[in-house]
Amino acid sequence: MTVISTPVDFNEEELYVDLRPMVGHALFLKCEGFNFAGSIKLKAATEMVEAAEWSGALRPGSILVESSSGNLGVALSVIAASKGYGFVCVTDSRCNLSARRFIEALGGRVHTIAEPAADGGLLGARIAHVRALCAADDRYVWLNQYANADNWRAHYRTTAPAIARHFPELDVLFVGAGTTGTLMGCARYFRELRRRVRVVAVDSAGSVTFGGEPGRRMIPGLGTSVRPALLNESYVDDVLLVEEADTIRACHRLARRGFLFGGSTGTVVSGAARWLSGHDARDLTAVAIAPDLGERYLDTLYQSTWLHDLFGDDVLGPDELTADLELDLDRCPLHPGCQPLSP
């Protein structure tokens, strides 16, 4: 029996999904969404908050403020509620409605940026608003997940060692790139351990993190419109860019097998499958990191109207459709009077 007194005391670190039936290669998916914040971001949020408390930057009466597309905001709202801090999440329209409601349910406030900055897009505008809040009131404390070294230290201390314990012969590690905290923490750990682990960064097409041209990105989680200060490309062996349509297809393939994951996971799985298919992977052991679960994406990635409006009617093929059973939905074999469910 596990008994806890604060929400950060529980985080499932030992769960992996064997994706060999789906991708045809030895690929194991490390599931990071089983905690009270629902994502891997609880690790970074905990590390950054505790470091700010230790340094004296965060004190009773402080108000945490952070720019987030969803998951870190949720994680900070959990910690703020448990510790008695105020919290303001500065986000934009791509943040899932469920994430915004989660933050507000725990007593936090959400400020949504509508207009992108001329330089830096929506992320640049979000950061500018955070800076303005901090300049106007010294109660606000910005942890700055994009430049805070405690972001990557969290994964250097926890995520990477956990993977190394279970996969002592690991060959390839696939990590999604957002703030690059997870990526840098894991890459630094395996580099310093002098293990021959190939670290592959997986990013969204349209992200500028690795120098690409900025483009439309509708799925929150991975990718940035401002290069993260944490990134040190010398630790990264390969970079993969994944189109959002491929992210969606990967998510729906997983869902057809009973695994509901978020957009970041779909991106990482899609990129990992492509990389393994293009290499001689018969004797390789590979791990990919799944940052979160899929419940927060039910109104977007798993909602047919959203998909069709943004990506067209053909974004999903027969293998990815989650409701393609040949049933007559106008008739119920047991109750002829039943009405069909709304699409």
Coordinates of C-alpha atoms in Angstrom, one line a residue:
M1 CA 0.0 0.0 0.0
T2 CA 1.2 3.5 -0.9
V3 CA 0.2 6.4 1.4
I4 CA 1.2 10.0 0.5
S5 CA 0.6 13.4 2.1
T6 CA 1.5 15.6 -0.9
P7 CA 0.8 15.1 -4.6
V8 CA 4.4 15.2 -5.6
D9 CA 5.1 12.1 -3.5
F10 CA 3.6 9.8 -6.1
N11 CA 5.0 9.3 -9.6
E12 CA 5.0 5.9 -11.5
E13 CA 8.6 5.5 -12.8
E14 CA 8.6 1.8 -13.8
L15 CA 6.0 1.5 -16.5
Y16 CA 6.8 0.7 -20.2
V17 CA 4.8 -0.3 -23.2
D18 CA 6.3 -2.8 -25.6
L19 CA 5.6 -1.3 -29.1
R20 CA 7.1 -4.2 -31.1
P21 CA 3.7 -5.3 -32.3
M22 CA 3.0 -1.8 -33.7
V23 CA 6.4 -0.8 -35.1
G24 CA 8.1 -4.1 -35.7
H25 CA 11.2 -3.2 -33.8
A26 CA 12.3 -3.5 -30.1
L27 CA 10.9 -0.1 -29.0
F28 CA 9.8 0.4 -25.4
L29 CA 7.7 3.4 -24.5
K30 CA 8.4 4.9 -21.0
C31 CA 5.1 6.1 -19.7
E32 CA 5.4 9.3 -17.7
G33 CA 1.8 10.4 -17.2
F34 CA 0.9 8.4 -14.1
N35 CA 1.1 11.1 -11.4
F36 CA -1.3 13.8 -10.1
A37 CA -0.3 16.3 -12.8
G38 CA -0.7 13.7 -15.6
S39 CA 2.7 14.3 -17.2
I40 CA 6.5 14.2 -17.0
K41 CA 6.4 18.0 -16.3
L42 CA 5.8 17.3 -12.6
K43 CA 9.4 16.3 -12.2
A44 CA 10.8 19.6 -13.7
A45 CA 8.2 21.7 -11.8
T46 CA 9.1 20.0 -8.5
E47 CA 12.8 20.5 -9.0
M48 CA 12.5 24.2 -10.1
V49 CA 10.1 25.1 -7.2
E50 CA 12.3 23.4 -4.6
A51 CA 15.4 25.1 -5.9
A52 CA 13.6 28.5 -5.8
E53 CA 12.6 27.9 -2.2
W54 CA 16.1 26.9 -1.2
S55 CA 17.5 30.1 -2.8
G56 CA 15.0 32.3 -1.2
A57 CA 13.4 33.5 -4.5
L58 CA 10.2 31.8 -3.6
R59 CA 8.7 32.8 -0.2
P60 CA 5.3 32.7 1.6
G61 CA 3.0 35.0 -0.3
S62 CA 4.8 34.5 -3.6
I63 CA 2.8 34.0 -6.8
L64 CA 4.3 31.6 -9.3
V65 CA 4.0 32.7 -12.9
E66 CA 5.0 30.6 -15.9
S67 CA 4.5 30.5 -19.7
S68 CA 3.2 27.1 -20.6
S69 CA 1.2 25.4 -23.4
G70 CA -0.4 23.2 -20.8
N71 CA 1.5 20.4 -19.0
L72 CA 4.0 22.5 -17.0
G73 CA 1.2 24.9 -16.1
V74 CA -0.9 21.9 -14.8
A75 CA 2.1 20.6 -12.8
L76 CA 2.8 24.0 -11.2
S77 CA -0.8 24.4 -10.3
V78 CA -0.7 21.1 -8.4
I79 CA 2.5 22.2 -6.5
A80 CA 1.2 25.7 -5.9
A81 CA -2.1 24.3 -4.4
S82 CA -0.2 21.9 -2.2
K83 CA 2.2 24.5 -0.9
G84 CA -0.1 27.5 -0.7
Y85 CA 1.3 29.7 -3.5
G86 CA -0.6 31.7 -6.0
F87 CA -0.2 30.6 -9.6
V88 CA -0.7 32.3 -13.0
C89 CA -0.3 30.4 -16.2
V90 CA 0.3 32.4 -19.3
T91 CA -0.7 30.4 -22.4
D92 CA -2.2 30.8 -25.8
S93 CA -5.1 29.4 -27.8
R94 CA -3.3 26.1 -28.5
C95 CA -3.6 25.1 -24.8
N96 CA -6.2 22.4 -24.3
L97 CA -9.4 23.4 -22.6
S98 CA -9.1 20.6 -20.1
A99 CA -5.6 21.8 -19.0
R100 CA -7.0 25.3 -18.5
R101 CA -9.9 24.0 -16.5
F102 CA -7.5 21.8 -14.4
I103 CA -5.4 24.8 -13.5
E104 CA -8.5 26.9 -12.5
A105 CA -10.0 24.0 -10.5
L106 CA -6.8 24.0 -8.3
G107 CA -7.1 27.7 -7.7
G108 CA -4.7 29.0 -10.4
R109 CA -5.4 31.7 -13.0
V110 CA -5.0 31.4 -16.8
H111 CA -4.1 34.3 -19.0
T112 CA -4.5 33.5 -22.7
I113 CA -2.4 35.4 -25.3
A114 CA -4.3 36.0 -28.5
E115 CA -1.8 37.9 -30.7
P116 CA 1.8 36.7 -31.5
A117 CA 4.8 38.9 -31.1
A118 CA 6.5 40.3 -34.2
D119 CA 9.6 38.4 -33.1
G120 CA 9.0 35.1 -31.4
G121 CA 5.4 34.4 -32.2
L122 CA 2.9 33.4 -29.5
L123 CA 5.7 32.1 -27.3
G124 CA 7.5 35.4 -27.5
A125 CA 4.3 37.2 -26.6
R126 CA 3.7 34.9 -23.6
I127 CA 7.2 35.5 -22.3
A128 CA 6.8 39.3 -22.7
H129 CA 3.6 39.2 -20.6
V130 CA 5.3 37.2 -17.9
R131 CA 8.2 39.7 -17.8
A132 CA 5.6 42.5 -17.5
L133 CA 3.9 40.9 -14.6
C134 CA 7.2 40.4 -12.7
A135 CA 8.2 44.0 -13.4
A136 CA 4.9 45.3 -12.1
D137 CA 4.7 43.3 -8.8
D138 CA 7.6 41.7 -6.9
R139 CA 5.4 39.0 -5.6
Y140 CA 5.5 37.3 -9.0
V141 CA 8.2 34.6 -9.4
W142 CA 9.1 33.3 -12.8
L143 CA 10.9 30.0 -12.8
N144 CA 11.5 30.3 -16.6
Q145 CA 11.4 26.7 -17.7
Y146 CA 13.1 27.6 -21.0
A147 CA 16.4 28.6 -19.3
N148 CA 16.3 27.1 -15.8
A149 CA 19.0 24.4 -15.4
D150 CA 16.9 22.7 -12.8
N151 CA 14.6 21.7 -15.6
W152 CA 17.2 19.4 -17.1
R153 CA 18.6 18.4 -13.7
A154 CA 15.3 16.8 -12.8
H155 CA 15.7 14.3 -15.6
Y156 CA 19.4 13.9 -15.1
R157 CA 18.5 12.8 -11.5
T158 CA 15.4 10.7 -12.2
T159 CA 14.3 9.9 -15.7
A160 CA 17.7 8.9 -17.2
P161 CA 18.8 6.7 -14.3
A162 CA 15.5 5.0 -14.3
I163 CA 15.9 4.1 -17.9
A164 CA 19.5 3.0 -17.4
R165 CA 18.5 0.6 -14.6
H166 CA 16.0 -1.2 -16.7
F167 CA 17.8 -1.2 -20.0
P168 CA 21.5 -1.7 -19.2
E169 CA 22.1 -2.5 -22.9
L170 CA 20.2 0.4 -24.3
D171 CA 21.3 1.5 -27.8
V172 CA 18.9 4.3 -28.8
L173 CA 16.9 6.8 -26.8
F174 CA 14.2 8.9 -28.5
V175 CA 13.2 12.1 -26.6
G176 CA 10.8 14.8 -27.6
A177 CA 12.1 18.4 -27.7
G178 CA 10.1 21.2 -26.2
T179 CA 12.0 23.3 -23.6
T180 CA 14.6 20.5 -24.2
G181 CA 14.8 19.9 -20.4
T182 CA 14.0 16.2 -20.7
L183 CA 16.3 15.9 -23.7
M184 CA 19.3 17.7 -22.1
G185 CA 19.0 15.9 -18.8
C186 CA 18.9 12.4 -20.4
A187 CA 21.6 13.2 -23.0
R188 CA 23.9 14.6 -20.4
Y189 CA 23.5 11.6 -18.1
F190 CA 24.3 9.1 -20.8
R191 CA 27.2 11.1 -22.2
E192 CA 28.8 11.4 -18.7
L193 CA 28.2 7.8 -18.1
R194 CA 30.2 7.1 -21.2
R195 CA 27.6 4.7 -22.4
R196 CA 27.2 4.3 -26.2
V197 CA 23.6 5.4 -26.2
R198 CA 22.5 7.2 -29.3
V199 CA 20.2 10.1 -28.3
V200 CA 17.7 11.1 -30.9
A201 CA 15.7 14.4 -30.5
V202 CA 12.2 14.4 -32.0
D203 CA 10.7 17.7 -32.8
S204 CA 7.6 19.0 -34.5
A205 CA 7.8 20.3 -38.1
G206 CA 7.4 24.1 -37.9
S207 CA 9.5 24.4 -34.8
V208 CA 12.6 26.6 -34.8
T209 CA 14.4 24.7 -32.0
F210 CA 17.0 23.1 -34.3
G211 CA 17.1 25.9 -36.8
G212 CA 14.1 25.0 -39.0
E213 CA 11.8 27.5 -40.6
P214 CA 8.8 28.5 -38.4
G215 CA 5.5 27.0 -39.4
R216 CA 2.0 26.4 -38.2
R217 CA 1.9 24.1 -35.2
M218 CA -1.5 23.3 -33.7
I219 CA -0.7 20.5 -31.2
P220 CA 0.8 21.7 -27.9
G221 CA 3.7 20.1 -26.2
L222 CA 6.7 19.8 -28.5
G223 CA 8.4 22.5 -30.6
T224 CA 9.0 26.2 -30.0
S225 CA 9.0 29.5 -31.8
V226 CA 12.0 30.7 -29.8
R227 CA 15.1 28.5 -29.5
P228 CA 15.4 27.2 -25.9
A229 CA 18.3 28.5 -23.9
L230 CA 18.8 25.0 -22.4
L231 CA 19.6 23.4 -25.7
N232 CA 23.2 22.2 -26.3
E233 CA 23.2 20.3 -29.6
S234 CA 26.6 18.7 -29.0
Y235 CA 24.8 16.2 -26.7
V236 CA 22.3 15.2 -29.5
D237 CA 23.2 12.6 -32.1
D238 CA 20.2 12.9 -34.5
V239 CA 17.2 15.2 -34.9
L240 CA 13.9 14.1 -36.4
L241 CA 11.1 16.5 -37.5
V242 CA 7.6 15.0 -37.6
E243 CA 4.7 16.5 -39.4
E244 CA 1.6 17.0 -37.2
A245 CA -0.5 14.7 -39.5
D246 CA 2.0 11.9 -38.7
T247 CA 1.6 12.7 -35.0
I248 CA -2.2 12.3 -35.3
R249 CA -1.9 9.0 -37.1
A250 CA 0.5 7.6 -34.5
C251 CA -1.9 8.7 -31.7
H252 CA -4.8 6.9 -33.4
R253 CA -2.8 3.8 -34.1
L254 CA -2.0 3.6 -30.4
A255 CA -5.6 4.2 -29.5
R256 CA -6.7 1.3 -31.7
R257 CA -4.6 -0.8 -29.4
G258 CA -6.1 0.6 -26.2
F259 CA -3.4 3.1 -25.4
L260 CA -4.6 6.7 -25.3
F261 CA -1.6 9.0 -25.4
G262 CA -1.1 12.8 -26.0
G263 CA 0.3 14.6 -29.0
S264 CA 3.9 14.7 -27.8
T265 CA 3.9 10.9 -27.4
G266 CA 2.5 10.5 -30.9
T267 CA 5.2 12.7 -32.3
V268 CA 8.0 10.7 -30.5
V269 CA 6.5 7.4 -31.5
S270 CA 6.1 8.4 -35.2
G271 CA 9.7 9.7 -35.3
A272 CA 11.1 6.7 -33.5
A273 CA 9.3 4.2 -35.9
R274 CA 10.7 6.1 -38.9
W275 CA 14.2 6.2 -37.6
L276 CA 14.2 2.5 -36.7
S277 CA 12.8 1.6 -40.2
G278 CA 15.6 3.5 -41.8
H279 CA 18.4 1.8 -39.8
D280 CA 19.5 -1.7 -39.3
A281 CA 17.6 -2.1 -36.0
R282 CA 17.4 -5.9 -35.8
D283 CA 19.7 -6.0 -32.8
L284 CA 19.0 -2.6 -31.3
T285 CA 17.2 -1.9 -28.1
A286 CA 15.4 1.4 -28.1
V287 CA 13.4 3.4 -25.6
A288 CA 11.1 6.4 -26.3
I289 CA 9.7 8.7 -23.7
A290 CA 5.9 9.3 -23.5
P291 CA 5.5 12.7 -21.7
D292 CA 1.8 12.4 -21.0
L293 CA -1.5 10.6 -21.5
G294 CA -4.4 11.4 -23.9
E295 CA -7.4 12.5 -21.9
R296 CA -6.5 16.2 -22.4
Y297 CA -6.5 15.8 -26.1
L298 CA -10.1 14.3 -26.5
D299 CA -11.4 17.6 -27.8
T300 CA -8.6 18.0 -30.3
L301 CA -6.5 15.0 -31.5
Y302 CA -9.4 12.6 -30.9
Q303 CA -12.2 14.8 -32.1
S304 CA -13.3 14.3 -35.7
T305 CA -14.4 17.9 -36.4
W306 CA -11.2 19.4 -35.1
L307 CA -9.1 17.0 -37.2
H308 CA -11.1 17.6 -40.4
D309 CA -11.2 21.4 -40.0
L310 CA -7.4 21.7 -39.5
F311 CA -6.0 18.7 -41.4
G312 CA -8.6 17.6 -43.9
D313 CA -10.8 14.6 -44.4
D314 CA -8.0 12.3 -45.3
V315 CA -5.7 12.8 -42.3
L316 CA -6.7 9.4 -41.0
G317 CA -6.6 6.3 -43.1
P318 CA -8.5 3.0 -42.4
D319 CA -5.7 1.8 -40.1
E320 CA -6.0 4.8 -37.8
L321 CA -9.7 5.4 -37.6
T322 CA -10.9 4.7 -34.1
A323 CA -14.6 4.2 -35.0
D324 CA -14.6 2.3 -38.3
L325 CA -16.5 -0.8 -37.2
E326 CA -19.2 -1.8 -39.7
L327 CA -22.2 -1.1 -37.5
D328 CA -25.5 0.4 -38.3
L329 CA -25.5 3.2 -35.8
D330 CA -29.1 4.0 -36.5
R331 CA -30.3 0.7 -35.1
C332 CA -29.6 -1.0 -31.8
P333 CA -30.0 -4.8 -32.0
L334 CA -31.2 -5.0 -28.4
H335 CA -33.2 -1.8 -28.2
P336 CA -34.6 -0.7 -31.6
G337 CA -35.8 2.6 -30.2
C338 CA -32.3 3.8 -29.2
Q339 CA -31.0 6.9 -30.8
P340 CA -27.5 7.0 -32.3
L341 CA -24.8 8.7 -30.4
S342 CA -23.8 12.2 -31.6
P343 CA -20.8 12.1 -33.9

